[in-house]
CSV table of C-alpha atoms in Angstrom, one decimal:
chain,number,residue,atom,x,y,z
A,1,PRO,CA,-5.5,-23.9,-0.9
A,2,HIS,CA,-5.6,-22.8,2.7
A,3,HIS,CA,-3.1,-25.5,3.7
A,4,PHE,CA,-0.9,-24.4,0.8
A,5,LEU,CA,-0.9,-20.8,2.0
A,6,LYS,CA,0.0,-21.8,5.5
A,7,VAL,CA,2.9,-23.9,4.3
A,8,LEU,CA,4.0,-21.1,2.0
A,9,THR,CA,3.9,-18.6,4.8
A,10,ARG,CA,6.2,-20.8,7.0
A,11,PHE,CA,8.5,-21.3,4.0
A,12,LEU,CA,8.8,-17.5,3.4
A,13,ARG,CA,9.4,-16.8,7.1
A,14,ALA,CA,12.2,-19.4,7.0
A,15,VAL,CA,13.6,-17.8,3.9
A,16,GLY,CA,13.3,-14.4,5.5
A,17,LEU,CA,15.5,-15.5,8.4
A,18,ALA,CA,18.0,-16.9,6.0
A,19,LEU,CA,18.1,-13.6,4.0
A,20,GLN,CA,19.3,-11.8,7.1
A,21,ASP,CA,22.6,-13.4,6.5
A,22,ARG,CA,23.8,-11.3,3.6
A,23,PRO,CA,27.1,-13.1,3.1
A,24,ILE,CA,25.2,-16.2,2.4
A,25,MET,CA,23.0,-14.3,0.0
A,26,THR,CA,26.0,-13.0,-1.8
A,27,ALA,CA,27.6,-16.5,-2.0
A,28,LEU,CA,24.4,-18.0,-3.3
A,29,ILE,CA,24.1,-15.3,-6.0
A,30,ASP,CA,27.7,-15.8,-6.9
A,31,TYR,CA,27.0,-19.5,-7.4
A,32,GLY,CA,24.2,-18.7,-9.8
A,33,ALA,CA,21.1,-18.2,-7.7
A,34,ASP,CA,18.5,-15.9,-9.4
A,35,PRO,CA,17.8,-12.8,-7.3
A,36,CYS,CA,14.5,-12.4,-9.1
A,37,ALA,CA,13.3,-16.0,-8.9
A,38,ARG,CA,9.7,-16.5,-7.8
A,39,THR,CA,7.9,-19.0,-5.6
A,40,GLU,CA,4.6,-20.5,-6.7
A,41,ASP,CA,2.7,-17.5,-5.5
A,42,GLY,CA,4.9,-15.1,-7.3
A,43,ALA,CA,6.9,-13.9,-4.4
A,44,THR,CA,10.6,-13.1,-4.9
A,45,PRO,CA,13.5,-12.7,-2.5
A,46,LEU,CA,13.0,-9.0,-2.8
A,47,HIS,CA,9.4,-9.3,-1.6
A,48,VAL,CA,10.7,-11.2,1.5
A,49,SER,CA,13.5,-8.7,2.2
A,50,ALA,CA,11.0,-5.8,1.8
A,51,ALA,CA,8.6,-7.5,4.3
A,52,LYS,CA,11.5,-8.0,6.8
A,53,GLY,CA,12.6,-4.3,6.4
A,54,ASP,CA,16.1,-5.2,5.4
A,55,VAL,CA,17.3,-2.3,3.2
A,56,GLU,CA,20.7,-3.8,2.6
A,57,ALA,CA,19.3,-7.1,1.5
A,58,CYS,CA,17.1,-5.2,-1.0
A,59,ARG,CA,20.1,-3.3,-2.2
A,60,LEU,CA,22.1,-6.5,-2.7
A,61,LEU,CA,19.3,-8.2,-4.6
A,62,LEU,CA,18.8,-5.3,-6.9
A,63,HIS,CA,22.6,-4.9,-7.4
A,64,HIS,CA,22.7,-8.4,-8.8
A,65,ALA,CA,19.5,-8.3,-10.8
A,66,PRO,CA,20.1,-10.3,-14.1
A,67,GLY,CA,21.4,-8.1,-16.9
A,68,ARG,CA,21.8,-5.0,-14.8
A,69,LYS,CA,24.2,-2.5,-16.3
A,70,ARG,CA,26.7,-1.5,-13.7
A,71,GLN,CA,27.2,1.9,-15.3
A,72,ASN,CA,23.5,2.7,-14.8
A,73,PRO,CA,22.0,1.8,-11.4
A,74,SER,CA,18.5,2.5,-12.7
A,75,SER,CA,18.7,0.1,-15.7
A,76,SER,CA,15.6,-1.6,-17.0
A,77,ALA,CA,16.7,-5.0,-15.6
A,78,LYS,CA,16.9,-3.5,-12.1
A,79,ASN,CA,13.4,-1.9,-12.5
A,80,THR,CA,11.9,-5.2,-13.8
A,81,CYS,CA,13.0,-6.9,-10.6
A,82,SER,CA,11.5,-4.1,-8.4
A,83,LEU,CA,8.2,-4.3,-10.3
A,84,ARG,CA,7.6,-8.0,-10.2
A,85,ARG,CA,4.3,-8.9,-8.5
A,86,ASP,CA,3.1,-11.7,-6.4
A,87,SER,CA,-0.1,-13.6,-7.1
A,88,GLU,CA,-2.1,-10.8,-5.6
A,89,GLY,CA,-0.4,-8.2,-7.7
A,90,LYS,CA,1.7,-6.8,-4.8
A,91,THR,CA,5.1,-5.3,-5.6
A,92,PRO,CA,7.9,-5.2,-3.1
A,93,LEU,CA,7.0,-1.5,-2.6
A,94,VAL,CA,3.5,-2.4,-1.6
A,95,VAL,CA,4.7,-5.2,0.7
A,96,ALA,CA,7.2,-2.8,2.5
A,97,SER,CA,4.4,-0.3,2.9
A,98,ILE,CA,2.0,-2.8,4.4
A,99,HIS,CA,4.7,-3.8,7.0
A,100,GLY,CA,5.6,-0.2,7.8
A,101,HIS,CA,9.2,-0.2,6.6
A,102,ALA,CA,9.7,3.4,5.7
A,103,GLU,CA,13.4,3.2,4.8
A,104,VAL,CA,12.8,0.2,2.5
A,105,VAL,CA,10.0,2.2,0.9
A,106,ARG,CA,12.4,5.2,0.5
A,107,PHE,CA,15.1,3.0,-1.0
A,108,LEU,CA,12.8,1.2,-3.5
A,109,LEU,CA,11.4,4.5,-4.7
A,110,GLU,CA,14.6,6.6,-4.9
A,111,ASP,CA,17.1,3.9,-5.9
A,112,GLY,CA,15.2,0.7,-6.7
A,113,GLY,CA,13.1,1.8,-9.7
A,114,ALA,CA,9.7,1.2,-7.9
A,115,GLN,CA,6.6,2.9,-9.2
A,116,MET,CA,4.1,4.7,-6.9
A,117,GLN,CA,1.3,4.1,-9.4
A,118,ASP,CA,1.5,0.3,-9.3
A,119,SER,CA,-1.7,-1.3,-7.7
A,120,ASP,CA,-2.4,-4.8,-6.7
A,121,PHE,CA,-4.9,-7.1,-8.4
A,122,ARG,CA,-7.2,-8.0,-5.5
A,123,LYS,CA,-10.9,-7.6,-5.8
A,124,ALA,CA,-12.6,-5.5,-3.1
A,125,GLN,CA,-15.2,-7.1,-0.8
A,126,ASP,CA,-18.5,-5.9,0.5
A,127,PHE,CA,-18.3,-2.5,2.1
A,128,GLU,CA,-21.6,-2.3,3.9
A,129,ARG,CA,-20.0,-2.6,7.3
A,130,GLY,CA,-17.9,0.4,6.7
A,131,ARG,CA,-14.6,-0.9,5.7
A,132,PHE,CA,-13.1,0.9,2.7
A,133,SER,CA,-10.7,-1.7,1.4
A,134,SER,CA,-7.2,-1.1,0.0
A,135,ALA,CA,-7.8,-3.9,-2.5
A,136,GLY,CA,-6.7,-2.8,-5.9
A,137,GLY,CA,-4.7,0.1,-4.4
A,138,ASN,CA,-1.2,1.4,-4.5
A,139,ALA,CA,1.4,1.7,-1.7
A,140,LEU,CA,-0.4,4.8,-0.3
A,141,HIS,CA,-3.7,3.0,0.0
A,142,HIS,CA,-2.1,0.1,1.8
A,143,ALA,CA,-0.1,2.3,4.2
A,144,ALA,CA,-3.2,4.3,5.0
A,145,GLU,CA,-5.2,1.1,5.8
A,146,HIS,CA,-2.5,-0.3,8.0
A,147,GLY,CA,-1.8,2.9,9.9
A,148,ARG,CA,1.8,3.3,8.7
A,149,LEU,CA,2.3,7.0,9.2
A,150,ALA,CA,6.1,7.0,8.6
A,151,VAL,CA,5.5,5.2,5.2
A,152,VAL,CA,2.7,7.7,4.3
A,153,THR,CA,5.1,10.5,5.0
A,154,VAL,CA,7.8,9.0,2.8
A,155,LEU,CA,5.4,8.3,0.0
A,156,LEU,CA,3.9,11.9,0.0
A,157,GLU,CA,7.4,13.4,0.1
A,158,HIS,CA,8.4,11.3,-2.9
A,159,CYS,CA,5.2,12.4,-4.8
A,160,LYS,CA,5.9,16.0,-4.0
A,161,LYS,CA,9.5,15.8,-5.1
A,162,HIS,CA,8.6,14.2,-8.4
A,163,GLY,CA,5.5,16.2,-9.2
A,164,LEU,CA,3.1,13.4,-8.5
A,165,LEU,CA,1.3,14.7,-5.4
A,166,GLU,CA,-1.8,16.0,-7.1
A,167,GLN,CA,-2.2,12.8,-9.1
A,168,MET,CA,-1.5,10.4,-6.2
A,169,VAL,CA,-3.0,11.9,-3.1
A,170,ASP,CA,-6.6,11.3,-4.3
A,171,ALA,CA,-5.8,8.3,-6.6
A,172,PRO,CA,-8.6,5.7,-6.6
A,173,THR,CA,-8.2,2.0,-6.1
A,174,GLN,CA,-8.2,0.2,-9.5
A,175,THR,CA,-10.8,-2.4,-8.5
A,176,GLY,CA,-14.0,-2.1,-6.6
A,177,ARG,CA,-15.4,1.3,-5.7
A,178,ALA,CA,-12.4,3.5,-6.6
A,179,ILE,CA,-11.6,4.3,-3.0
A,180,THR,CA,-9.1,7.1,-2.1
A,181,PRO,CA,-6.4,6.9,0.6
A,182,LEU,CA,-8.3,9.5,2.6
A,183,MET,CA,-11.4,7.3,2.7
A,184,ILE,CA,-9.4,4.3,3.8
A,185,ALA,CA,-7.5,6.2,6.6
A,186,THR,CA,-10.8,7.7,7.8
A,187,SER,CA,-12.6,4.4,7.9
A,188,THR,CA,-9.8,2.8,9.8
A,189,ARG,CA,-9.7,5.7,12.2
A,190,HIS,CA,-6.0,6.6,11.6
A,191,VAL,CA,-6.3,10.2,12.7
A,192,ALA,CA,-2.7,11.2,12.1
A,193,ILE,CA,-2.7,9.8,8.6
A,194,VAL,CA,-6.0,11.6,7.8
A,195,GLY,CA,-4.3,14.8,8.9
A,196,ARG,CA,-1.2,14.2,6.8
A,197,LEU,CA,-3.3,13.4,3.7
A,198,LEU,CA,-5.4,16.5,4.2
A,199,ALA,CA,-2.3,18.6,4.6
A,200,ALA,CA,-1.0,17.2,1.4
A,201,GLY,CA,-4.1,18.3,-0.5
A,202,ALA,CA,-6.5,15.3,-0.3
A,203,SER,CA,-10.0,16.4,-1.0
A,204,VAL,CA,-13.0,15.7,1.2
A,205,HIS,CA,-15.3,16.1,-1.8
A,206,THR,CA,-13.8,13.2,-3.9
A,207,GLU,CA,-16.4,10.5,-4.5
A,208,ASP,CA,-16.1,6.8,-5.1
A,209,LYS,CA,-18.1,4.9,-7.7
A,210,MET,CA,-21.1,4.9,-5.3
A,211,GLY,CA,-20.9,8.6,-4.8
A,212,ARG,CA,-19.6,8.3,-1.3
A,213,THR,CA,-17.0,10.7,0.2
A,214,ALA,CA,-14.6,10.5,3.2
A,215,LEU,CA,-17.5,11.8,5.4
A,216,PHE,CA,-19.3,8.5,4.7
A,217,ALA,CA,-16.2,6.7,5.9
A,218,ALA,CA,-16.2,8.8,9.1
A,219,ALA,CA,-19.8,8.0,9.7
A,220,PHE,CA,-19.1,4.3,9.2
A,221,SER,CA,-16.2,4.4,11.6
A,222,GLY,CA,-18.2,6.2,14.3
A,223,HIS,CA,-15.3,8.6,15.0
A,224,ILE,CA,-16.6,11.9,16.1
A,225,GLY,CA,-13.2,13.7,16.0
A,226,LEU,CA,-12.7,12.8,12.3
A,227,THR,CA,-16.3,13.7,11.5
A,228,ARG,CA,-15.8,17.2,13.0
A,229,LEU,CA,-12.4,17.6,11.3
A,230,LEU,CA,-13.9,16.8,7.9
A,231,VAL,CA,-16.9,19.1,8.3
A,232,ASN,CA,-15.7,22.0,10.5
A,233,ASP,CA,-12.1,22.3,9.1
A,234,LYS,CA,-12.5,21.1,5.5
A,235,GLY,CA,-16.1,21.8,4.6
A,236,ALA,CA,-17.4,18.3,3.9
A,237,ASP,CA,-21.0,18.3,2.7
A,238,VAL,CA,-23.2,16.7,5.3
A,239,ARG,CA,-26.2,16.7,2.9
A,240,HIS,CA,-24.4,14.9,0.1
A,241,ALA,CA,-26.2,11.7,-1.0
A,242,ASP,CA,-24.7,8.7,-2.7
A,243,SER,CA,-26.1,7.0,-5.8
A,244,ARG,CA,-28.8,5.4,-3.7
A,245,GLY,CA,-29.8,8.5,-1.9
A,246,VAL,CA,-28.0,7.6,1.3
A,247,THR,CA,-26.4,10.4,3.3
A,248,PRO,CA,-23.8,10.3,6.0
A,249,LEU,CA,-26.5,10.9,8.6
A,250,PHE,CA,-28.3,7.7,7.4
A,251,VAL,CA,-25.0,5.8,7.6
A,252,ALA,CA,-24.4,7.1,11.2
A,253,ALA,CA,-28.0,6.1,12.2
A,254,ARG,CA,-27.5,2.5,11.3
A,255,THR,CA,-23.9,2.1,12.5
A,256,PRO,CA,-23.7,0.2,15.8
A,257,VAL,CA,-22.6,2.3,18.8
A,258,ASN,CA,-19.1,1.3,19.9
């Protein structure tokens, strides 16, 4: 399986280079190529274009989505192509968010029929070393984990515009411990993203399935600035214990000094 993934990665990179030549893309589609065709791992040309940050390639692929009604740019056929997932459950929106392509994210949300709520299928791993994983998360979780501030800004603006901010800013991952974007950004020490999420209304009191809050993530990360921000400015409870009786102080005590 590892060898297959390496081969597939090289293939997708090669395809990604080819997709930069949009006249060739147009010709291939005119000759009958399926814009929504999938590789063995479920990736589509739209996934590749999203990963490359090519807005116009994304626009071209969605314009030629099978069955798309030209009178309605938001037709169900177009949406279906935008929502197709790879083998890990990642949509093109999630892929663009991971790679930090804010304009692709904006296009997919506003004109491509992408859905903020869509999460991937991955299972979360062990968290004892302090990493709050984006596995099972939506685009905001992934952008927070990878430090994509511009993408986080676009996603939050979209949520606010469409009345989704309260629902999405503290949305939990769908697998594992139900981690929020704030917990992820805190554990990965992305200070600017933490500030952006807090300004958008993220709560320091939200708990995951183990009863842990963002302050636990700050203690895991060993970041004193984030710890002070959550406690002094936002009133995080330093005495709050998780389901096993562990407090942030206990976590800090056993976290290795950087």
